[in-house]
Short mmCIF file of C-alpha atoms and ligand atoms in Angstrom, two decimals:
data_model
loop_
_atom_site.label_atom_id
_atom_site.label_comp_id
_atom_site.label_asym_id
_atom_site.label_seq_id
_atom_site.Cartn_x
_atom_site.Cartn_y
_atom_site.Cartn_z
CA MET S 3 13.22 -2.00 -18.27
CA SER S 4 10.68 -3.50 -20.59
CA GLY S 5 7.99 -1.38 -22.20
CA ALA S 6 4.32 -1.85 -21.50
CA THR S 7 3.02 -4.96 -23.26
CA SER S 8 -0.21 -5.12 -25.23
CA GLY S 9 -1.91 -6.65 -22.18
CA GLU S 10 -1.42 -3.34 -20.47
CA SER S 11 -3.27 -1.36 -23.11
CA ARG S 12 -6.15 -1.08 -20.65
CA TYR S 13 -3.94 1.37 -18.80
CA LEU S 14 -3.83 3.69 -21.77
CA LEU S 15 -4.60 7.17 -20.57
CA ARG S 16 -4.22 10.48 -22.33
CA GLY S 17 -2.68 8.52 -25.17
CA LYS S 18 0.22 7.25 -23.07
CA ILE S 19 0.84 3.95 -21.34
CA PRO S 20 3.34 4.32 -18.54
CA ARG S 21 6.38 2.16 -19.30
CA VAL S 22 7.28 -0.45 -16.72
CA LEU S 23 10.03 0.54 -14.32
CA ILE S 24 9.29 -2.07 -11.65
CA PRO S 25 6.96 -4.96 -12.47
CA GLN S 26 4.37 -6.24 -10.03
CA SER S 27 6.31 -9.46 -9.32
CA ARG S 28 9.38 -7.51 -8.16
CA ILE S 29 7.24 -5.21 -6.01
CA ASN S 30 5.66 -8.24 -4.30
CA LYS S 31 9.06 -9.79 -3.52
CA THR S 32 10.41 -6.54 -2.15
CA VAL S 33 7.37 -5.87 0.03
CA LYS S 34 7.78 -9.36 1.45
CA ARG S 35 11.50 -8.75 2.10
CA LEU S 36 10.74 -5.49 3.93
CA ALA S 37 8.00 -7.18 5.97
CA VAL S 38 10.34 -9.99 7.03
CA ARG S 39 12.93 -7.45 8.21
CA ILE S 40 10.41 -5.32 10.08
CA SER S 41 8.85 -8.39 11.72
CA LYS S 42 12.30 -9.48 12.93
CA ASP S 43 13.12 -6.02 14.28
CA TYR S 44 10.00 -5.74 16.47
CA PRO S 45 9.63 -9.09 18.22
CA GLY S 46 6.79 -9.08 20.72
CA LYS S 47 5.82 -5.53 19.69
CA ARG S 48 2.87 -4.00 17.88
CA PRO S 49 4.34 -1.11 15.89
CA ILE S 50 2.14 1.74 14.69
CA LEU S 51 2.33 2.32 10.96
CA ILE S 52 1.74 5.93 10.00
CA SER S 53 0.88 5.80 6.32
CA ILE S 54 1.15 8.95 4.24
CA LEU S 55 -1.90 9.49 2.07
CA ASN S 56 -2.62 9.14 -0.69
CA GLY S 57 0.46 7.66 -2.33
CA ALA S 58 1.37 5.08 0.32
CA PHE S 59 -2.03 3.44 0.76
CA VAL S 60 -1.46 0.50 -1.60
CA PHE S 61 2.05 -0.16 -0.30
CA THR S 62 0.88 0.07 3.33
CA ALA S 63 -1.98 -2.37 2.77
CA ASP S 64 0.36 -4.93 1.18
CA LEU S 65 3.13 -4.41 3.75
CA MET S 66 0.81 -4.73 6.74
CA ARG S 67 -0.56 -8.02 5.49
CA GLN S 68 2.93 -9.45 5.01
CA LEU S 69 4.06 -8.64 8.56
CA THR S 70 4.18 -11.65 10.86
CA ILE S 71 3.73 -9.43 13.92
CA PRO S 72 0.62 -7.45 14.82
CA SER S 73 0.55 -3.77 13.86
CA GLU S 74 -1.70 -0.73 13.92
CA CYS S 75 -2.23 1.63 11.03
CA HIS S 76 -3.19 5.29 10.92
CA PHE S 77 -3.19 7.79 8.12
CA ILE S 78 -2.01 11.34 7.67
CA LYS S 79 -2.31 13.42 4.52
CA LEU S 80 0.46 15.82 3.69
CA SER S 81 1.04 17.87 0.61
CA SER S 82 4.14 19.45 -0.80
CA TYR S 83 3.46 19.04 -4.48
CA GLY S 84 0.13 20.61 -5.37
CA ASN S 85 -0.62 19.45 -8.86
CA ARG S 86 2.87 19.72 -10.21
CA THR S 87 5.67 17.25 -10.72
CA VAL S 88 8.16 19.28 -8.70
CA SER S 89 7.97 19.71 -4.95
CA SER S 90 7.00 23.17 -3.78
CA GLY S 91 9.12 22.56 -0.69
CA LYS S 92 6.37 23.72 1.66
CA VAL S 93 4.74 20.87 3.57
CA LYS S 94 1.12 21.24 4.62
CA ILE S 95 -1.02 18.93 6.74
CA VAL S 96 -4.17 18.26 4.78
CA ILE S 97 -5.60 15.57 7.10
CA ASP S 98 -4.03 15.25 10.55
CA LEU S 99 -4.03 12.25 12.91
CA PRO S 100 -6.99 12.32 15.31
CA ALA S 101 -6.11 13.72 18.78
CA ASN S 102 -6.62 10.36 20.55
CA ILE S 103 -4.24 8.64 18.11
CA LYS S 104 -1.64 11.35 18.67
CA ARG S 105 -1.85 10.76 22.42
CA SER S 106 -1.55 7.00 21.90
CA LEU S 107 1.86 7.35 20.21
CA ASN S 108 3.52 8.11 23.56
CA GLY S 109 5.99 5.30 24.30
CA ARG S 110 5.12 3.32 21.16
CA ASP S 111 7.16 2.19 18.17
CA VAL S 112 6.20 4.21 15.11
CA ILE S 113 7.03 3.36 11.51
CA ILE S 114 6.35 6.03 8.91
CA VAL S 115 5.31 4.36 5.66
CA ASP S 116 5.78 6.42 2.52
CA ASP S 117 5.73 5.81 -1.20
CA ILE S 118 8.72 7.86 -2.39
CA ILE S 119 11.42 9.84 -0.67
CA ASP S 120 12.33 12.56 -3.12
CA THR S 121 13.62 15.86 -1.70
CA GLY S 122 13.12 14.40 1.79
CA LEU S 123 11.32 17.53 2.99
CA THR S 124 8.00 15.80 3.70
CA THR S 125 9.63 13.08 5.76
CA LYS S 126 11.83 15.45 7.69
CA TYR S 127 8.82 17.56 8.61
CA LEU S 128 6.70 14.57 9.64
CA LYS S 129 9.45 12.90 11.64
CA ALA S 130 10.07 16.07 13.68
CA ARG S 131 6.34 16.46 14.29
CA LEU S 132 5.87 12.85 15.38
CA LYS S 133 8.85 13.01 17.74
CA ARG S 134 7.07 15.71 19.71
CA LEU S 135 4.47 13.06 20.58
CA LYS S 136 7.18 11.08 22.44
CA PRO S 137 7.08 7.71 20.71
CA ARG S 138 9.68 5.17 21.89
CA THR S 139 11.12 4.88 18.37
CA VAL S 140 10.40 6.40 14.96
CA ARG S 141 11.63 4.68 11.82
CA LEU S 142 10.98 5.19 8.16
CA CYS S 143 9.91 2.62 5.57
CA ALA S 144 9.77 3.82 1.96
CA LEU S 145 9.01 1.81 -1.13
CA LEU S 146 11.06 4.07 -3.41
CA ASP S 147 14.09 6.24 -2.90
CA LYS S 148 14.97 8.92 -5.46
CA PRO S 149 18.30 10.05 -3.99
CA SER S 150 19.31 12.32 -6.87
CA ARG S 151 16.91 15.06 -5.80
CA ARG S 152 17.48 15.00 -2.04
CA LYS S 153 17.56 18.40 -0.33
CA VAL S 154 17.77 17.25 3.29
CA LYS S 155 19.37 14.18 4.83
CA VAL S 156 16.88 11.40 5.55
CA LYS S 157 17.60 7.98 7.03
CA ILE S 158 15.49 5.33 5.33
CA ASP S 159 15.47 2.37 7.71
CA TYR S 160 13.57 0.10 5.34
CA CYS S 161 13.96 0.92 1.64
CA GLY S 162 12.37 -0.99 -1.23
CA PHE S 163 14.01 0.30 -4.41
CA ARG S 164 16.41 3.04 -5.31
CA ILE S 165 15.20 4.63 -8.56
CA PRO S 166 16.59 7.13 -11.06
CA ASP S 167 15.27 10.68 -11.36
CA LYS S 168 12.09 9.84 -13.25
CA PHE S 169 8.55 10.86 -12.39
CA VAL S 170 6.91 7.56 -11.51
CA VAL S 171 3.28 6.49 -11.22
CA GLY S 172 1.31 3.41 -10.25
CA TYR S 173 0.93 1.16 -7.20
CA GLY S 174 -0.80 4.02 -5.38
CA ILE S 175 1.37 6.80 -6.82
CA ASP S 176 -0.31 9.40 -8.99
CA TYR S 177 0.20 12.06 -11.57
CA GLN S 178 -2.59 14.59 -11.09
CA GLU S 179 -4.70 11.88 -9.42
CA ASP S 180 -4.34 9.49 -12.37
CA TYR S 181 -2.55 6.14 -12.58
CA ARG S 182 -2.79 5.11 -8.91
CA TYR S 183 -4.54 1.92 -10.04
CA LEU S 184 -1.61 0.54 -12.04
CA PRO S 185 -0.38 -2.69 -10.43
CA TYR S 186 3.22 -1.86 -11.44
CA ILE S 187 5.48 1.17 -11.08
CA GLY S 188 5.80 2.96 -14.36
CA TYR S 189 6.96 6.21 -15.84
CA ILE S 190 5.78 8.40 -18.64
CA GLN S 191 8.39 8.90 -21.32
CA SER S 192 8.82 12.55 -22.10
P1 IMP R 223 9.53 14.94 -0.89
O1 IMP R 223 9.10 15.84 0.22
O2 IMP R 223 10.09 15.72 -2.04
O3 IMP R 223 10.46 13.83 -0.45
O4 IMP R 223 8.18 14.38 -1.45
C1 IMP R 223 7.85 13.11 -1.41
C2 IMP R 223 6.45 12.93 -1.94
O5 IMP R 223 6.30 13.56 -3.21
C3 IMP R 223 6.20 11.49 -2.16
O6 IMP R 223 5.68 10.87 -1.00
C4 IMP R 223 5.22 11.50 -3.32
O7 IMP R 223 3.91 11.64 -2.83
C5 IMP R 223 5.60 12.73 -4.12
N1 IMP R 223 6.49 12.35 -5.21
C6 IMP R 223 7.84 12.41 -5.28
N2 IMP R 223 8.32 11.93 -6.44
C7 IMP R 223 7.23 11.51 -7.12
C8 IMP R 223 7.06 10.86 -8.39
O8 IMP R 223 8.00 10.53 -9.14
N3 IMP R 223 5.77 10.58 -8.76
C9 IMP R 223 4.70 10.90 -7.98
N4 IMP R 223 4.82 11.48 -6.78
C10 IMP R 223 6.06 11.78 -6.36
MG1 MG R 224 3.54 10.87 -0.66
#
């Protein structure tokens, strides 16, 4: 775990530069690895990626472009955090899938794409909800897994990195809407 270098001083915000947990080069390799696995698992198919806004948008965009099979992508916005760093445990749908997209999931292969699985509550809620729409399969792809804080069991079919119990930012992931633009995954030292 190297600290942020001087070249990253442009990311200085509120007097703190997030330290590097996972550099951009490792993220790229891992996204590629996940894409190869997913492409192999769905030969001749066109899976539907359901990307969870806002945190997963950068990961989803990179993943989709590394797949060697065609795919579709739709977005849903859920919230369980509010503006805090600890999950409230209550999941709310902030922006739902359009009705025609919901209908189109019937019989299709769905892959939920998320940034971090933390307590697991968001994923559990979404998976149950999507299953009611009768897709053929539902799997989960998550860039980061923070297993130390899990409250409910979640099967991550495609997992990028297992990380320690740190609050991370960057590569689409925010702290109070800041830091999503970082090209690496970092953490703020407390
Ligand atoms: P869960 O329901 O606790 O699994 O919540 C997962 C969601 O909380 C993730 O998709 C993130 O949006 C957010 N989250 C969890 N841990 C972090 C973190 O370390 N930094 C920023 N957001 C996080
Ligand atoms: Mg999220």
